[in-house]
mmCIF file of C-alpha atoms and ligand atoms in Angstrom:
data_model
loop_
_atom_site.group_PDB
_atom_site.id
_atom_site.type_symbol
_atom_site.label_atom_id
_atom_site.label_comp_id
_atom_site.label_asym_id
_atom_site.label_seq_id
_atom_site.Cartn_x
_atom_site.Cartn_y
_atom_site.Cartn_z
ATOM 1 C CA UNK A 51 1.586 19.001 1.369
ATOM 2 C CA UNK A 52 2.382 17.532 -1.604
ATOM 3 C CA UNK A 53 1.459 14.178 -1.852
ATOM 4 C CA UNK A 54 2.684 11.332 -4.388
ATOM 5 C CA UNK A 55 -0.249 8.591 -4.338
ATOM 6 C CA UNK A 56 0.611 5.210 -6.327
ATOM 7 C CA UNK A 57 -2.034 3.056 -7.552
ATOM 8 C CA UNK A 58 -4.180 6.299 -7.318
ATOM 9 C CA UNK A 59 -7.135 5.129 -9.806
ATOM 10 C CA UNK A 60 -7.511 1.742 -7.720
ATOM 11 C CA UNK A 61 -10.594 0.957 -5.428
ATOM 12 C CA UNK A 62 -8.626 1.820 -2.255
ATOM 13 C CA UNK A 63 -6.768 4.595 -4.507
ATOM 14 C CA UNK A 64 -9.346 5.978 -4.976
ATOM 15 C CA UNK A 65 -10.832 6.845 -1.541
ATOM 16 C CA UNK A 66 -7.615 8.241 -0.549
ATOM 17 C CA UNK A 67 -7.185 10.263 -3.112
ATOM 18 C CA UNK A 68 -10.894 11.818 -2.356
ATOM 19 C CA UNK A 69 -9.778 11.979 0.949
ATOM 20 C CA UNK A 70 -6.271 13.560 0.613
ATOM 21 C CA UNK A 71 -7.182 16.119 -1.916
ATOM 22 C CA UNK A 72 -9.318 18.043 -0.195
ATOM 23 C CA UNK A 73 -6.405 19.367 1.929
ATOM 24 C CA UNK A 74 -3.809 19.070 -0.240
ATOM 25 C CA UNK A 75 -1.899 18.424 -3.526
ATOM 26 C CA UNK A 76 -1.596 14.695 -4.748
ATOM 27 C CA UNK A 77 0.720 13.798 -7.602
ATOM 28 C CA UNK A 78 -1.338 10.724 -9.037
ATOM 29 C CA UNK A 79 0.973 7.274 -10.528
ATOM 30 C CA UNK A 80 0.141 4.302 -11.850
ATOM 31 C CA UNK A 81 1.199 1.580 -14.445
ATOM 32 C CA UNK A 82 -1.613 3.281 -17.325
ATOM 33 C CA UNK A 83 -3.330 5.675 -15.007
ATOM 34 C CA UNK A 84 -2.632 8.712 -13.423
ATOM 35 C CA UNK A 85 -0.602 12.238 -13.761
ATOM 36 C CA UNK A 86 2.644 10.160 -14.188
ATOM 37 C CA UNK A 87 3.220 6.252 -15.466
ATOM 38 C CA UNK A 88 5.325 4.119 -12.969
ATOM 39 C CA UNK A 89 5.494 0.529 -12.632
ATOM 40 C CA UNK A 90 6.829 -0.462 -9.251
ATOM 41 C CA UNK A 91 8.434 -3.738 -10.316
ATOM 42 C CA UNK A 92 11.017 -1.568 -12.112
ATOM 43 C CA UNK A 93 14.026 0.142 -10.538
ATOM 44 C CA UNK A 94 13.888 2.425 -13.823
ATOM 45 C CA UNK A 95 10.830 3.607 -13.537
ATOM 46 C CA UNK A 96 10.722 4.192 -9.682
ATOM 47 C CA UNK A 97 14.036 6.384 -10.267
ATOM 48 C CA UNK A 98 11.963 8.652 -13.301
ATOM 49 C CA UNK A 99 9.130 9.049 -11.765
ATOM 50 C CA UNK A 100 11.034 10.860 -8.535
ATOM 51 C CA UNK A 101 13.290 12.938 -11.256
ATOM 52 C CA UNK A 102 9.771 13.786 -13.020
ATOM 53 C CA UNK A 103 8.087 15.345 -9.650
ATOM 54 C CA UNK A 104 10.902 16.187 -7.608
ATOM 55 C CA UNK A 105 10.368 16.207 -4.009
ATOM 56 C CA UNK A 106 7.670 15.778 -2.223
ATOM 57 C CA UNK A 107 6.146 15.614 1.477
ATOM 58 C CA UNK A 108 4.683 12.327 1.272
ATOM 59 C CA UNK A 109 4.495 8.582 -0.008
ATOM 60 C CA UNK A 110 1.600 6.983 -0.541
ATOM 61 C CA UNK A 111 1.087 3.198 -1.866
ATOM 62 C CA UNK A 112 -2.159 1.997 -2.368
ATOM 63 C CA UNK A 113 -0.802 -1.134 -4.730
ATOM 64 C CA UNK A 114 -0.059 -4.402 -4.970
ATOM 65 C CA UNK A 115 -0.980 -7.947 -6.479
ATOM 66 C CA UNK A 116 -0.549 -11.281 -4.799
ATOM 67 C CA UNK A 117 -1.080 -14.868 -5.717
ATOM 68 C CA UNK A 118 -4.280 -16.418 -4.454
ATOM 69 C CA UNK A 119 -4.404 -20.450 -4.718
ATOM 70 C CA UNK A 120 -4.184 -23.657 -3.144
ATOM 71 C CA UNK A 121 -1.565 -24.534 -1.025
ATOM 72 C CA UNK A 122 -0.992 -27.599 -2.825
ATOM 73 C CA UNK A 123 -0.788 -26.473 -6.389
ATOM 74 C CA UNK A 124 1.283 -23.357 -5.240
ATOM 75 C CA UNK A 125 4.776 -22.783 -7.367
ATOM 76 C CA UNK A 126 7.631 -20.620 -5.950
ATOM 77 C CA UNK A 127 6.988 -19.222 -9.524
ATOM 78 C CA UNK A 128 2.748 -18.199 -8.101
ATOM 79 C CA UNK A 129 4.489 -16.842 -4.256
ATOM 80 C CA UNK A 130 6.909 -15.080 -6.333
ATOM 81 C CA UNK A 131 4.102 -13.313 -7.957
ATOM 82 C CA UNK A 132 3.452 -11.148 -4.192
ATOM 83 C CA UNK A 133 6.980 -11.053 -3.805
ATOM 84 C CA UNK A 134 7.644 -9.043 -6.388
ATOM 85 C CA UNK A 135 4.456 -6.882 -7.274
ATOM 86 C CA UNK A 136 2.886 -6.049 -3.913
ATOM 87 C CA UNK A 137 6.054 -6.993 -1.110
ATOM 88 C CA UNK A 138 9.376 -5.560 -2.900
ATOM 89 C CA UNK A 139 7.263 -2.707 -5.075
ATOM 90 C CA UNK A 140 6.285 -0.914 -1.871
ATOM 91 C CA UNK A 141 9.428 -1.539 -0.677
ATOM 92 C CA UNK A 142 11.302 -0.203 -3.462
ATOM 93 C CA UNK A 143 9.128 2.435 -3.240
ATOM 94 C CA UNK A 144 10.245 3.863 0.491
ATOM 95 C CA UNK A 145 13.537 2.710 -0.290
ATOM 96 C CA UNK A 146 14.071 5.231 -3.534
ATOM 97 C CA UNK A 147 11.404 7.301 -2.182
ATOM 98 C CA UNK A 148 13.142 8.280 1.305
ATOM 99 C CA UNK A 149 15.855 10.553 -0.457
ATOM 100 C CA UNK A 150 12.954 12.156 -2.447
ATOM 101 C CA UNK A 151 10.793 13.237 0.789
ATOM 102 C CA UNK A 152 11.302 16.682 2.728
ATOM 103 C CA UNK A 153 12.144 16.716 6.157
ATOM 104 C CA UNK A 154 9.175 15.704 8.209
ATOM 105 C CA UNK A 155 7.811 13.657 5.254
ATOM 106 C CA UNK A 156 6.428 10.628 5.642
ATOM 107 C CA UNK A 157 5.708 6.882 3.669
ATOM 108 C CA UNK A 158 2.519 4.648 3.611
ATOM 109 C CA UNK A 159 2.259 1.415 2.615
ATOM 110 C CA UNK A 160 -0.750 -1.326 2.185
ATOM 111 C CA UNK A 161 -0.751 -4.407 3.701
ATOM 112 C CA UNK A 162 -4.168 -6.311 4.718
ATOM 113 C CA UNK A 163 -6.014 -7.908 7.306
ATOM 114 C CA UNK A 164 -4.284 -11.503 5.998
ATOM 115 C CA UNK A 165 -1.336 -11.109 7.907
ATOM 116 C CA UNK A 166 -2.717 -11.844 11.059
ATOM 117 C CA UNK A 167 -5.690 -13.967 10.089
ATOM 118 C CA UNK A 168 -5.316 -16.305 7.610
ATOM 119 C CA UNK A 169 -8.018 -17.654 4.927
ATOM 120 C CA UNK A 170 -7.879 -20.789 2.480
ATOM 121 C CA UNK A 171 -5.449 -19.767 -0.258
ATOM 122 C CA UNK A 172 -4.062 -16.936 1.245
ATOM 123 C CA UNK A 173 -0.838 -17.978 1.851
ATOM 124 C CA UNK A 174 0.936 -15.840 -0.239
ATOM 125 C CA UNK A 175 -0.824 -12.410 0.457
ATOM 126 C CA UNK A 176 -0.593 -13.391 4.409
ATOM 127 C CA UNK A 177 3.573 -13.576 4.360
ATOM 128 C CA UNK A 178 3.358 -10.727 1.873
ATOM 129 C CA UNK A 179 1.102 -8.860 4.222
ATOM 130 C CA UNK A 180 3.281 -9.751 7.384
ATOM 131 C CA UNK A 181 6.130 -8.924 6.037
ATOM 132 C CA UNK A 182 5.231 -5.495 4.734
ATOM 133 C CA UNK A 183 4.465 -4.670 8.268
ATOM 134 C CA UNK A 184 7.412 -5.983 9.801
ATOM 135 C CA UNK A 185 9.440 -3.762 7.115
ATOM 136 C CA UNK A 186 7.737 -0.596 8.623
ATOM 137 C CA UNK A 187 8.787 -1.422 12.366
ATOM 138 C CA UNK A 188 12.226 -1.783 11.175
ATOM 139 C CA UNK A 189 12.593 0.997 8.994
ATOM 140 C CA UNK A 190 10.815 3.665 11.108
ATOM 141 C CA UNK A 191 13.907 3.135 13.598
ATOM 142 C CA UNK A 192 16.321 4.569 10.437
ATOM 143 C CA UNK A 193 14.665 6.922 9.282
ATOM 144 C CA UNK A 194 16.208 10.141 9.437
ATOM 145 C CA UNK A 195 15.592 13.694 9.316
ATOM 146 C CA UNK A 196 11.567 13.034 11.156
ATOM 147 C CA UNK A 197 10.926 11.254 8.006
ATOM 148 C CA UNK A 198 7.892 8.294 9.509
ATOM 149 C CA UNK A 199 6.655 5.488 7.932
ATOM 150 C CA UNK A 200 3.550 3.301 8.456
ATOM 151 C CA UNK A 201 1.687 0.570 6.660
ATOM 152 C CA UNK A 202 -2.782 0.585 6.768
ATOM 153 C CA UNK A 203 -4.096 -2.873 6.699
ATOM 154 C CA UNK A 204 -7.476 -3.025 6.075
ATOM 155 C CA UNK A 205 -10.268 -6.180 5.880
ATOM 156 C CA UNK A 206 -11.399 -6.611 2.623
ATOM 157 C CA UNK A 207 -13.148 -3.578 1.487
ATOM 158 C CA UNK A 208 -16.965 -2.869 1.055
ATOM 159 C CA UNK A 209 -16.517 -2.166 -2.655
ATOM 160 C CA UNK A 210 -15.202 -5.386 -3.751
ATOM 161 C CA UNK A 211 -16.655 -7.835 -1.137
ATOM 162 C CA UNK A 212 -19.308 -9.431 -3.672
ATOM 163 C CA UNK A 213 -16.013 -10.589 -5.610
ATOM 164 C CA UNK A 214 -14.137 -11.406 -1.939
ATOM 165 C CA UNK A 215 -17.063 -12.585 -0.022
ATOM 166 C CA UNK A 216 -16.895 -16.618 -0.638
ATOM 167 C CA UNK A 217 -13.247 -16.186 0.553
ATOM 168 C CA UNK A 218 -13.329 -14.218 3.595
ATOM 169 C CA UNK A 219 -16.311 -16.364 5.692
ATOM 170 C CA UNK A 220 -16.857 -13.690 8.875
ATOM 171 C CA UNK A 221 -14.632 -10.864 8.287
ATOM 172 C CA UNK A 222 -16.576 -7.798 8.204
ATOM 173 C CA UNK A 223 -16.094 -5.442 4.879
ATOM 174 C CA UNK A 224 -15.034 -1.802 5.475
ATOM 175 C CA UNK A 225 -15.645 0.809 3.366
ATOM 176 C CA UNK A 226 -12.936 2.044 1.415
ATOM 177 C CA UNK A 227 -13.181 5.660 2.619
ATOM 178 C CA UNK A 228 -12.777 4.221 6.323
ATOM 179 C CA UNK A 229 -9.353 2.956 5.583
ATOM 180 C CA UNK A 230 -8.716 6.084 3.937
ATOM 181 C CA UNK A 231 -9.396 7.758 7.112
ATOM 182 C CA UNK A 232 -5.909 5.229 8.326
ATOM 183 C CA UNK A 233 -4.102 6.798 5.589
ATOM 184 C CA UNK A 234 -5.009 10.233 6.353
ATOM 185 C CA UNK A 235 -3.742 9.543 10.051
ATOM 186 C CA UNK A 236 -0.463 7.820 8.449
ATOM 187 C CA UNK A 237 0.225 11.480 6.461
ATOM 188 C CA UNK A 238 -0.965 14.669 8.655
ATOM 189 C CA UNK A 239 -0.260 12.738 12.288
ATOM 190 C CA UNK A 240 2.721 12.274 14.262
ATOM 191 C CA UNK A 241 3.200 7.850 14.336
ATOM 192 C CA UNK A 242 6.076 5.821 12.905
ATOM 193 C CA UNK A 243 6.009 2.143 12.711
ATOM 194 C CA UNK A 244 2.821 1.442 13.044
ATOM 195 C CA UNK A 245 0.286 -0.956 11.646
ATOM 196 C CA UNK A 246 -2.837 0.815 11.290
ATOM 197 C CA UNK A 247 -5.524 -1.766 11.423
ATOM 198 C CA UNK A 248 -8.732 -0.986 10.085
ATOM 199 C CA UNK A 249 -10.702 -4.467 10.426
HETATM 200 N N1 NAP B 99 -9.559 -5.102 -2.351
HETATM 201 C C1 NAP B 99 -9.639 -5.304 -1.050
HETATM 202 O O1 NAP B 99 -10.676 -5.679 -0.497
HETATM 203 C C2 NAP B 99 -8.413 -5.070 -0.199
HETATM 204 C C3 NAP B 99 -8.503 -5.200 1.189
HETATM 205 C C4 NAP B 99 -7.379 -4.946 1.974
HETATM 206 C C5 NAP B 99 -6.197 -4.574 1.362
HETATM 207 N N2 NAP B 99 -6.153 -4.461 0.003
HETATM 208 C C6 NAP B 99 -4.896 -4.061 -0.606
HETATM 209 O O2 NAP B 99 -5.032 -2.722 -1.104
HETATM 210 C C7 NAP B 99 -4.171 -2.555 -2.221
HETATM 211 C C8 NAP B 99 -4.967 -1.990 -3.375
HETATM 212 O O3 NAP B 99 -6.038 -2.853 -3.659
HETATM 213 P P1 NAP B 99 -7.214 -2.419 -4.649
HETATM 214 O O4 NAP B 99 -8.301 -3.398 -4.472
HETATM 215 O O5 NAP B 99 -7.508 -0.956 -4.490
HETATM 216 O O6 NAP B 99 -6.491 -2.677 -6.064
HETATM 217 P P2 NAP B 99 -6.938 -2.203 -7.521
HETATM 218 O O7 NAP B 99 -8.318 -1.664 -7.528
HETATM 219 O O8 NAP B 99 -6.567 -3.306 -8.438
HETATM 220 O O9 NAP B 99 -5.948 -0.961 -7.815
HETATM 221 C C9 NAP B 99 -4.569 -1.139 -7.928
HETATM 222 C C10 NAP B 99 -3.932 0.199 -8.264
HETATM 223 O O10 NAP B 99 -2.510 0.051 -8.283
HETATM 224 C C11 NAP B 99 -1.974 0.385 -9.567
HETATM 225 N N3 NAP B 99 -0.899 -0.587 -9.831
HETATM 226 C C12 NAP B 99 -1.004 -1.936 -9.901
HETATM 227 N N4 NAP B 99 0.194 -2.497 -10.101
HETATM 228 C C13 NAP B 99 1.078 -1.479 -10.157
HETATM 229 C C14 NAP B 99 2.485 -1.408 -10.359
HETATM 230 N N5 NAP B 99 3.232 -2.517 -10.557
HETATM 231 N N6 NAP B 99 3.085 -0.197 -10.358
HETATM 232 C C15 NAP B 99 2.343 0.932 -10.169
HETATM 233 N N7 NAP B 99 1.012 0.929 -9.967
HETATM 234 C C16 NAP B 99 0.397 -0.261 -9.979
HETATM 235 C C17 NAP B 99 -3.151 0.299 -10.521
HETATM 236 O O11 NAP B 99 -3.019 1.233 -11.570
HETATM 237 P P3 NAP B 99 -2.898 0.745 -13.085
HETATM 238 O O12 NAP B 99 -4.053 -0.167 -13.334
HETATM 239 O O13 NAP B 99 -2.901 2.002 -13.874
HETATM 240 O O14 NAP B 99 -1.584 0.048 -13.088
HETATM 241 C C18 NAP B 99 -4.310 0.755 -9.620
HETATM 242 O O15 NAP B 99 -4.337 2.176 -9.536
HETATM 243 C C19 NAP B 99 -3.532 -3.929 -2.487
HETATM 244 O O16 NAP B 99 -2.287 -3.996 -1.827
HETATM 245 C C20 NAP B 99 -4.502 -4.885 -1.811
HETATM 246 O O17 NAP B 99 -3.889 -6.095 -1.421
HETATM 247 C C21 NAP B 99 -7.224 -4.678 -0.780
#
């Protein structure tokens, strides 16, 4: 397959990258890193990066910021932050993406183990997370021509727990190539829809 993998050079990136290449051909992306330079925050530059590598049997996100902070202190201006970077880039992403795939292709997104189970400041990256996943469920039933869609949402990972750990009290860290063992299922399997947890 070939295989279009955003955010490639990131820690989770990374480890599906490793993972997916062994089997196949991944088209790396990212904002300064990667085969090709896309920024999903811009329409633009979702649109020439398809017209750059033409069409492809799968989409991959591994990307996405989000505002951490105090409920409190929190702006629309901060929540608009996860809005706009991690919610509606991956969504752009399927949505230009779907008339770029082959038949049979297939999106995957990245949500996070926030969704479900909230921390301290984690407000925004727990809608965010939610409502990546609920965009899945609803677009796997539109879909057409076999094309699935899933989102992996993963605990924090092994590799950056000594930066996550004061924030995520009990939740056990995963390694990164573990989750990218969810996005290999995602690609080469057969489910739409789902929420691959890997907690
Ligand atoms: N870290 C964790 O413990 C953890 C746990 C569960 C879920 N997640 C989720 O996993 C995803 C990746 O996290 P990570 O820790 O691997 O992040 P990371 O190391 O910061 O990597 C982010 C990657 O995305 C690219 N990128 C960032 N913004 C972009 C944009 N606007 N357009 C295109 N590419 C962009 C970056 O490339 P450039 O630098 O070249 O732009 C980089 O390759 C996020 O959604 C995160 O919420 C993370």
């Amino acid at each position: 397959m070939k295989i279009l993998v955003v955010g490639a050079s990131g820690t989770l990136g990374k480890a599906v990258t490793a993972n997916l290449r062994e089997r196949h051909d991944v088209v790396s992306a990212g904002r300064n890193s990667g085969d090709h330079r896309v920024d999903l925050t811009d329409e633009a530059s979702v649109h020439a990066l398809f017209s750059a590598i033409g069409r492809v049997d799968a989409i991959v996100a591994a990307t996405g910021s989000v505002h951490f902070g105090p409920l409190a202190e929190m702006t629309a201006a901060n929540f608009n932050v996860g809005l706009q970077d991690k919610l509606l880039g991956q969504v752009r992403l399927a949505l230009i993406g779907q008339h770029h795939l082959n038949d049979g292709g297939s999106i995957t997104l990245t949500s996070g183990v926030l969704s479900e189970n909230p921390i301290r400041l984690g407000a925004n990256a727990s809608c965010v997370n939610a409502a990546i996943d609920g965009f899945v469920r609803a677009a796997a039933c539109e879909l057409p021509r076999g094309i699935r869609i899933n989102a992996i949402s993963a605990s924090v990972f092994v590799e950056a727990w000594d930066a996550y750990r004061d924030y995520f009290a009990g939740f056990e860290p995963v390694p990164a190539a573990r989750v990218a063992l969810a996005f290999q299922r995602s690609v080469e399997g057969v489910t739409t829809g789902q929420v691959i947890k890997v907690w």
